Amino acid sequence: MTISMHSASVPLFQRQLSALLGWLDKAEAYATARKFDANNLLQLRLAPDMLPLVSQVRIASDAAKGCVARLAGVEPPKFEDNEATLDDLRERVRKTLAYVASVSAASIDGSEEREIVIPMRTRDAIRLSGLVYLQHWALPNFYFHITTAYALLRQGGVELGKADFLAMA
Amino acid sequence: MTISMHSASVPLFQRQLSALLGWLDKAEAYATARKFDANNLLQLRLAPDMLPLVSQVRIASDAAKGCVARLAGVEPPKFEDNEATLDDLRERVRKTLAYVASVSAASIDGSEEREIVIPMRTRDAIRLSGLVYLQHWALPNFYFHITTAYALLRQGGVELGKADFLAMA
């Protein structure tokens, strides 16, 4: 077994997005126990100029599907960004999991030198090799938004610990 | 160029730890401008039962040096965990950077199936292959603590943005 572009990307997204589904389930149970509307959690922010939970989950989803699609040289699927409930968010995560599982390892492996073009809103597109994109863009960006989502749930009172983050058996 | 256990680990740690040094510099400048003791930042927590900034940085350091050492089949260096100031923390990060740069790519490459033993405080040691350890333990754990450090500085008022996190040129 040798590490590959697929084994260095897809299984990481799958593990962490599956863990995120578990955190959202715990968030709902917590809201039910405390008798508040679980959907209130979607608007929590760590700071007034940081994005709320709903956006953190959307961007984590985008980071995962964008990485897998770009490395495979195909267009990532567009999702609507219209999630309004915890159920909608879970559905978004499930659709992301289904997508990343649908892209074959063979189409991702060997993408180390594939040119990846990242469109930017406020500057020219960034062009990176597949390997540099995975190392220094896709993975840090994905974990940034996943960890921020975790921090928001944690700060919102949901009982989560490191074992929930790593989701190791 | 083909992805390898070295290129999937060491450069990621180097990029993110270097970025962290920049955040700590910005934190000091912010404290100076606002006329408070920058070392106060070290005890900030996202929640009363989460670890403070000083521990988040220590564990990010441990995650990086532990990963590099274990994949290379050597003992990671022990640091004292006695940092009390922002300067101490920066020194810890610099020592970590020096260590991860000192381990040869050749000693890390090919470690996909090397047995990694992670000692645990409250249960039996966890045994994983090098690849699974990197995918599902070392990288998520490293980014968890780095992102939490970022969130703490951000919540503490330090002006940081996504560009500081990714540290892309």
Tab-separated table of C-alpha atoms in Angstrom:
chain	number	residue	atom	x	y	z
A	1	MET	CA	0.000	0.000	0.000
A	2	THR	CA	1.360	3.374	-1.012
A	3	ILE	CA	-0.160	6.750	-0.153
A	4	SER	CA	-1.916	8.336	-3.127
A	5	MET	CA	-3.778	11.533	-3.917
A	6	HIS	CA	-7.014	9.648	-3.284
A	7	SER	CA	-5.973	8.072	0.022
A	8	ALA	CA	-4.626	11.459	1.176
A	9	SER	CA	-7.944	13.203	0.542
A	10	VAL	CA	-11.221	11.258	0.216
A	11	PRO	CA	-10.988	9.084	3.368
A	12	LEU	CA	-10.122	12.190	5.442
A	13	PHE	CA	-13.206	14.018	4.198
A	14	GLN	CA	-15.375	10.944	4.749
A	15	ARG	CA	-14.198	10.421	8.315
A	16	GLN	CA	-14.628	14.024	9.315
A	17	LEU	CA	-17.962	14.640	7.596
A	18	SER	CA	-19.335	11.470	9.177
A	19	ALA	CA	-18.110	12.744	12.542
A	20	LEU	CA	-19.850	16.066	11.839
A	21	LEU	CA	-23.149	14.213	11.314
A	22	GLY	CA	-22.704	12.747	14.786
A	23	TRP	CA	-22.067	16.200	16.289
A	24	LEU	CA	-25.241	17.527	14.667
A	25	ASP	CA	-27.202	14.610	16.125
A	26	LYS	CA	-25.805	15.417	19.565
A	27	ALA	CA	-26.676	19.075	19.030
A	28	GLU	CA	-30.281	18.164	18.335
A	29	ALA	CA	-30.471	15.917	21.411
A	30	TYR	CA	-29.005	18.735	23.506
A	31	ALA	CA	-31.552	21.241	22.196
A	32	THR	CA	-34.391	18.823	22.862
A	33	ALA	CA	-33.176	18.182	26.424
A	34	ARG	CA	-32.795	21.912	27.082
A	35	LYS	CA	-36.065	22.697	25.265
A	36	PHE	CA	-34.779	25.221	22.751
A	37	ASP	CA	-35.089	25.293	18.966
A	38	ALA	CA	-32.080	23.355	17.639
A	39	ASN	CA	-32.109	25.538	14.533
A	40	ASN	CA	-30.970	28.484	16.678
A	41	LEU	CA	-27.547	26.862	16.663
A	42	LEU	CA	-27.171	27.599	12.938
A	43	GLN	CA	-26.633	31.301	13.566
A	44	LEU	CA	-23.996	31.014	16.320
A	45	ARG	CA	-20.724	32.824	15.606
A	46	LEU	CA	-17.350	32.788	17.388
A	47	ALA	CA	-17.024	36.518	16.692
A	48	PRO	CA	-19.399	38.997	15.057
A	49	ASP	CA	-17.166	39.170	11.979
A	50	MET	CA	-16.847	35.407	11.584
A	51	LEU	CA	-19.327	33.259	9.657
A	52	PRO	CA	-22.098	31.415	11.516
A	53	LEU	CA	-22.332	27.660	11.957
A	54	VAL	CA	-24.534	27.196	8.896
A	55	SER	CA	-21.826	28.771	6.715
A	56	GLN	CA	-19.008	26.838	8.374
A	57	VAL	CA	-20.747	23.584	7.469
A	58	ARG	CA	-21.499	24.758	3.929
A	59	ILE	CA	-17.888	25.748	3.346
A	60	ALA	CA	-16.571	22.494	4.810
A	61	SER	CA	-18.874	20.731	2.354
A	62	ASP	CA	-17.632	22.923	-0.503
A	63	ALA	CA	-14.012	22.313	0.490
A	64	ALA	CA	-14.482	18.545	0.376
A	65	LYS	CA	-16.458	18.319	-2.859
A	66	GLY	CA	-14.354	21.023	-4.497
A	67	CYS	CA	-11.115	19.223	-3.687
A	68	VAL	CA	-12.320	15.856	-4.915
A	69	ALA	CA	-13.758	17.321	-8.119
A	70	ARG	CA	-10.754	19.511	-8.913
A	71	LEU	CA	-8.254	16.732	-8.362
A	72	ALA	CA	-10.365	14.517	-10.635
A	73	GLY	CA	-10.548	17.307	-13.236
A	74	VAL	CA	-14.337	17.629	-13.171
A	75	GLU	CA	-16.769	20.337	-12.076
A	76	PRO	CA	-17.895	20.084	-8.462
A	77	PRO	CA	-21.668	19.796	-7.984
A	78	LYS	CA	-23.337	23.061	-6.981
A	79	PHE	CA	-25.486	22.995	-3.866
A	80	GLU	CA	-28.040	25.720	-3.178
A	81	ASP	CA	-26.677	27.150	0.102
A	82	ASN	CA	-30.252	27.476	1.324
A	83	GLU	CA	-30.077	25.303	4.449
A	84	ALA	CA	-32.323	26.691	7.178
A	85	THR	CA	-32.560	23.813	9.639
A	86	LEU	CA	-30.358	21.228	11.291
A	87	ASP	CA	-32.052	18.644	9.070
A	88	ASP	CA	-31.121	20.625	5.974
A	89	LEU	CA	-27.515	20.775	7.180
A	90	ARG	CA	-27.379	17.033	7.765
A	91	GLU	CA	-28.794	16.496	4.287
A	92	ARG	CA	-26.074	18.727	2.859
A	93	VAL	CA	-23.408	16.703	4.625
A	94	ARG	CA	-24.952	13.445	3.393
A	95	LYS	CA	-25.042	14.729	-0.201
A	96	THR	CA	-21.392	15.716	0.136
A	97	LEU	CA	-20.500	12.269	1.445
A	98	ALA	CA	-22.369	10.662	-1.454
A	99	TYR	CA	-20.525	12.847	-3.942
A	100	VAL	CA	-17.019	12.257	-2.620
A	101	ALA	CA	-17.708	8.507	-2.570
A	102	SER	CA	-18.890	8.648	-6.189
A	103	VAL	CA	-15.588	9.872	-7.622
A	104	SER	CA	-13.273	6.982	-8.467
A	105	ALA	CA	-9.853	6.670	-6.868
A	106	ALA	CA	-8.393	6.188	-10.342
A	107	SER	CA	-9.602	9.627	-11.457
A	108	ILE	CA	-7.913	11.319	-8.461
A	109	ASP	CA	-4.703	9.325	-8.286
A	110	GLY	CA	-1.882	10.793	-10.326
A	111	SER	CA	-3.212	14.352	-9.978
A	112	GLU	CA	-0.069	15.656	-8.229
A	113	GLU	CA	0.892	17.896	-11.153
A	114	ARG	CA	-2.585	18.614	-12.517
A	115	GLU	CA	-3.146	22.370	-12.704
A	116	ILE	CA	-5.826	23.428	-10.244
A	117	VAL	CA	-7.484	26.787	-10.799
A	118	ILE	CA	-9.226	28.326	-7.799
A	119	PRO	CA	-11.519	31.217	-8.755
A	120	MET	CA	-11.245	34.138	-6.291
A	121	ARG	CA	-13.779	36.866	-5.695
A	122	THR	CA	-11.359	39.726	-5.062
A	123	ARG	CA	-8.264	38.828	-7.072
A	124	ASP	CA	-7.059	36.775	-10.022
A	125	ALA	CA	-7.626	33.042	-9.843
A	126	ILE	CA	-4.982	31.078	-7.957
A	127	ARG	CA	-3.203	28.336	-9.901
A	128	LEU	CA	-1.553	25.493	-8.025
A	129	SER	CA	-0.388	21.980	-8.751
A	130	GLY	CA	-2.680	19.254	-7.449
A	131	LEU	CA	-0.252	18.326	-4.686
A	132	VAL	CA	0.290	21.894	-3.438
A	133	TYR	CA	-3.461	22.498	-3.631
A	134	LEU	CA	-4.138	19.446	-1.468
A	135	GLN	CA	-1.335	20.220	1.017
A	136	HIS	CA	-1.748	23.934	1.479
A	137	TRP	CA	-5.277	24.791	0.432
A	138	ALA	CA	-7.847	22.018	0.447
A	139	LEU	CA	-6.922	20.182	3.644
A	140	PRO	CA	-6.208	23.241	5.864
A	141	ASN	CA	-9.350	24.949	4.581
A	142	PHE	CA	-11.503	21.878	5.193
A	143	TYR	CA	-10.205	21.336	8.720
A	144	PHE	CA	-10.505	25.050	9.490
A	145	HIS	CA	-14.247	25.044	8.837
A	146	ILE	CA	-14.873	21.633	10.423
A	147	THR	CA	-13.025	22.653	13.602
A	148	THR	CA	-14.810	25.997	13.712
A	149	ALA	CA	-18.146	24.159	13.448
A	150	TYR	CA	-17.051	21.921	16.327
A	151	ALA	CA	-15.978	24.951	18.379
A	152	LEU	CA	-19.336	26.640	17.788
A	153	LEU	CA	-21.305	23.591	18.933
A	154	ARG	CA	-18.967	23.237	21.914
A	155	GLN	CA	-19.378	26.879	22.834
A	156	GLY	CA	-23.128	26.480	22.349
A	157	GLY	CA	-23.146	23.884	25.111
A	158	VAL	CA	-23.244	20.628	23.128
A	159	GLU	CA	-21.325	17.903	24.947
A	160	LEU	CA	-18.540	16.998	22.569
A	161	GLY	CA	-14.991	15.892	23.255
A	162	LYS	CA	-11.861	15.058	21.312
A	163	ALA	CA	-13.118	11.508	20.749
A	164	ASP	CA	-16.069	12.986	18.834
A	165	PHE	CA	-13.693	15.058	16.747
A	166	LEU	CA	-11.372	12.201	15.812
A	167	ALA	CA	-14.204	9.645	15.648
A	168	MET	CA	-11.772	6.790	16.233
A	169	ALA	CA	-13.364	3.513	17.317
B	1	MET	CA	6.495	14.025	-8.546
B	2	THR	CA	4.387	11.575	-6.536
B	3	ILE	CA	2.769	12.222	-3.176
B	4	SER	CA	4.617	10.506	-0.333
B	5	MET	CA	4.275	10.121	3.420
B	6	HIS	CA	6.773	12.968	3.791
B	7	SER	CA	5.098	15.347	1.337
B	8	ALA	CA	1.715	14.580	2.938
B	9	SER	CA	2.921	15.542	6.410
B	10	VAL	CA	6.041	17.670	6.948
B	11	PRO	CA	5.253	20.553	4.541
B	12	LEU	CA	1.734	20.842	6.026
B	13	PHE	CA	3.142	21.167	9.540
B	14	GLN	CA	5.760	23.644	8.378
B	15	ARG	CA	3.270	25.873	6.598
B	16	GLN	CA	0.825	25.950	9.461
B	17	LEU	CA	3.349	26.361	12.273
B	18	SER	CA	4.970	29.218	10.367
B	19	ALA	CA	1.529	30.789	9.986
B	20	LEU	CA	1.005	30.372	13.739
B	21	LEU	CA	4.201	32.340	14.410
B	22	GLY	CA	2.710	35.169	12.364
B	23	TRP	CA	-0.541	35.047	14.358
B	24	LEU	CA	1.406	35.260	17.618
B	25	ASP	CA	3.293	38.284	16.277
B	26	LYS	CA	-0.017	39.931	15.408
B	27	ALA	CA	-1.317	39.057	18.869
B	28	GLU	CA	1.619	40.818	20.474
B	29	ALA	CA	1.156	43.903	18.297
B	30	TYR	CA	-2.535	43.965	19.207
B	31	ALA	CA	-1.796	43.741	22.937
B	32	THR	CA	0.760	46.521	22.649
B	33	ALA	CA	-1.683	48.757	20.772
B	34	ARG	CA	-4.443	48.049	23.288
B	35	LYS	CA	-1.991	48.310	26.218
B	36	PHE	CA	-2.634	44.948	27.865
B	37	ASP	CA	-0.230	42.183	28.812
B	38	ALA	CA	0.043	39.947	25.733
B	39	ASN	CA	0.680	36.979	28.008
B	40	ASN	CA	-2.934	37.200	29.206
B	41	LEU	CA	-3.873	35.658	25.866
B	42	LEU	CA	-2.261	32.362	26.894
B	43	GLN	CA	-5.055	31.560	29.340
B	44	LEU	CA	-8.000	32.260	27.005
B	45	ARG	CA	-10.430	29.345	26.552
B	46	LEU	CA	-13.343	28.826	24.147
B	47	ALA	CA	-15.244	27.098	26.977
B	48	PRO	CA	-14.361	26.547	30.648
B	49	ASP	CA	-13.828	22.824	29.991
B	50	MET	CA	-11.614	23.325	26.951
B	51	LEU	CA	-7.855	23.820	27.137
B	52	PRO	CA	-6.398	27.343	27.052
B	53	LEU	CA	-4.368	28.813	24.205
B	54	VAL	CA	-1.036	27.831	25.738
B	55	SER	CA	-2.111	24.170	25.713
B	56	GLN	CA	-3.558	24.353	22.207
B	57	VAL	CA	-0.182	25.514	20.907
B	58	ARG	CA	1.711	22.881	22.931
B	59	ILE	CA	-0.514	20.088	21.619
B	60	ALA	CA	-0.258	21.336	18.022
B	61	SER	CA	3.516	21.218	18.508
B	62	ASP	CA	3.303	17.709	19.980
B	63	ALA	CA	1.051	16.564	17.143
B	64	ALA	CA	3.562	17.745	14.527
B	65	LYS	CA	6.734	16.439	16.137
B	66	GLY	CA	5.012	13.235	17.262
B	67	CYS	CA	3.775	12.492	13.764
B	68	VAL	CA	7.105	13.110	12.110
B	69	ALA	CA	8.998	11.067	14.707
B	70	ARG	CA	6.566	8.134	14.736
B	71	LEU	CA	6.456	7.875	10.964
B	72	ALA	CA	10.262	7.917	10.966
B	73	GLY	CA	10.329	5.259	13.694
B	74	VAL	CA	12.186	7.419	16.237
B	75	GLU	CA	11.307	8.921	19.610
B	76	PRO	CA	9.877	12.445	19.424
B	77	PRO	CA	11.834	15.055	21.396
B	78	LYS	CA	10.259	15.929	24.748
B	79	PHE	CA	9.601	19.592	25.419
B	80	GLU	CA	9.041	20.854	28.957
B	81	ASP	CA	5.487	22.242	28.638
B	82	ASN	CA	6.529	25.165	30.822
B	83	GLU	CA	5.797	28.048	28.458
B	84	ALA	CA	4.574	31.099	30.385
B	85	THR	CA	4.871	33.903	27.849
B	86	LEU	CA	4.151	34.600	24.213
B	87	ASP	CA	7.927	34.543	23.653
B	88	ASP	CA	8.129	31.080	25.183
B	89	LEU	CA	5.336	29.909	22.894
B	90	ARG	CA	7.051	31.270	19.808
B	91	GLU	CA	10.251	29.539	20.893
B	92	ARG	CA	8.332	26.273	21.234
B	93	VAL	CA	6.960	26.652	17.719
B	94	ARG	CA	10.432	27.440	16.373
B	95	LYS	CA	11.911	24.373	18.077
B	96	THR	CA	9.126	22.278	16.569
B	97	LEU	CA	9.837	23.688	13.116
B	98	ALA	CA	13.544	22.939	13.540
B	99	TYR	CA	12.777	19.366	14.571
B	100	VAL	CA	10.377	18.539	11.743
B	101	ALA	CA	12.888	19.966	9.251
B	102	SER	CA	15.644	17.808	10.743
B	103	VAL	CA	13.980	14.476	9.945
B	104	SER	CA	14.878	13.258	6.470
B	105	ALA	CA	12.211	12.615	3.868
B	106	ALA	CA	13.794	9.213	3.265
B	107	SER	CA	13.159	8.133	6.862
B	108	ILE	CA	9.452	9.041	6.597
B	109	ASP	CA	8.714	7.849	3.084
B	110	GLY	CA	7.563	4.266	2.884
B	111	SER	CA	6.019	4.347	6.378
B	112	GLU	CA	2.482	3.558	5.152
B	113	GLU	CA	2.430	0.160	6.850
B	114	ARG	CA	4.761	0.888	9.751
B	115	GLU	CA	3.013	0.073	13.038
B	116	ILE	CA	2.393	3.242	15.034
B	117	VAL	CA	1.709	2.882	18.741
B	118	ILE	CA	-0.043	5.804	20.428
B	119	PRO	CA	0.143	5.622	24.226
B	120	MET	CA	-3.169	6.602	25.866
B	121	ARG	CA	-3.731	7.780	29.419
B	122	THR	CA	-7.081	6.122	30.033
B	123	ARG	CA	-7.069	3.022	27.818
B	124	ASP	CA	-4.758	0.598	26.058
B	125	ALA	CA	-2.396	2.047	23.476
B	126	ILE	CA	-3.857	2.521	20.000
B	127	ARG	CA	-2.074	0.703	17.177
B	128	LEU	CA	-2.487	1.972	13.624
B	129	SER	CA	-0.658	1.661	10.335
B	130	GLY	CA	1.382	4.721	9.388
B	131	LEU	CA	-1.101	5.703	6.672
B	132	VAL	CA	-4.200	5.411	8.888
B	133	TYR	CA	-2.366	7.262	11.667
B	134	LEU	CA	-1.537	10.129	9.312
B	135	GLN	CA	-5.031	10.234	7.741
B	136	HIS	CA	-7.215	9.865	10.796
B	137	TRP	CA	-5.148	10.834	13.785
B	138	ALA	CA	-2.135	13.066	13.183
B	139	LEU	CA	-3.538	15.491	10.619
B	140	PRO	CA	-7.025	16.000	12.138
B	141	ASN	CA	-5.509	16.360	15.606
B	142	PHE	CA	-2.915	18.884	14.414
B	143	TYR	CA	-5.452	21.022	12.559
B	144	PHE	CA	-7.887	20.797	15.464
B	145	HIS	CA	-5.426	22.442	17.849
B	146	ILE	CA	-4.089	24.927	15.304
B	147	THR	CA	-7.606	26.055	14.376
B	148	THR	CA	-8.615	26.293	18.024
B	149	ALA	CA	-5.557	28.482	18.665
B	150	TYR	CA	-6.625	30.684	15.749
B	151	ALA	CA	-10.202	30.859	17.073
B	152	LEU	CA	-8.957	31.886	20.517
B	153	LEU	CA	-6.803	34.700	19.139
B	154	ARG	CA	-9.683	35.766	16.893
B	155	GLN	CA	-12.117	35.757	19.787
B	156	GLY	CA	-9.521	37.641	21.838
B	157	GLY	CA	-9.689	40.473	19.333
B	158	VAL	CA	-6.568	39.854	17.236
B	159	GLU	CA	-7.179	40.871	13.627
B	160	LEU	CA	-6.753	37.675	11.675
B	161	GLY	CA	-8.488	36.462	8.536
B	162	LYS	CA	-8.562	33.389	6.374
B	163	ALA	CA	-5.498	34.605	4.482
B	164	ASP	CA	-3.551	34.418	7.767
B	165	PHE	CA	-4.784	30.887	8.316
B	166	LEU	CA	-3.859	29.593	4.872
B	167	ALA	CA	-0.733	31.768	4.632
B	168	MET	CA	-0.792	31.564	0.836
B	169	ALA	CA	1.321	34.174	-0.933
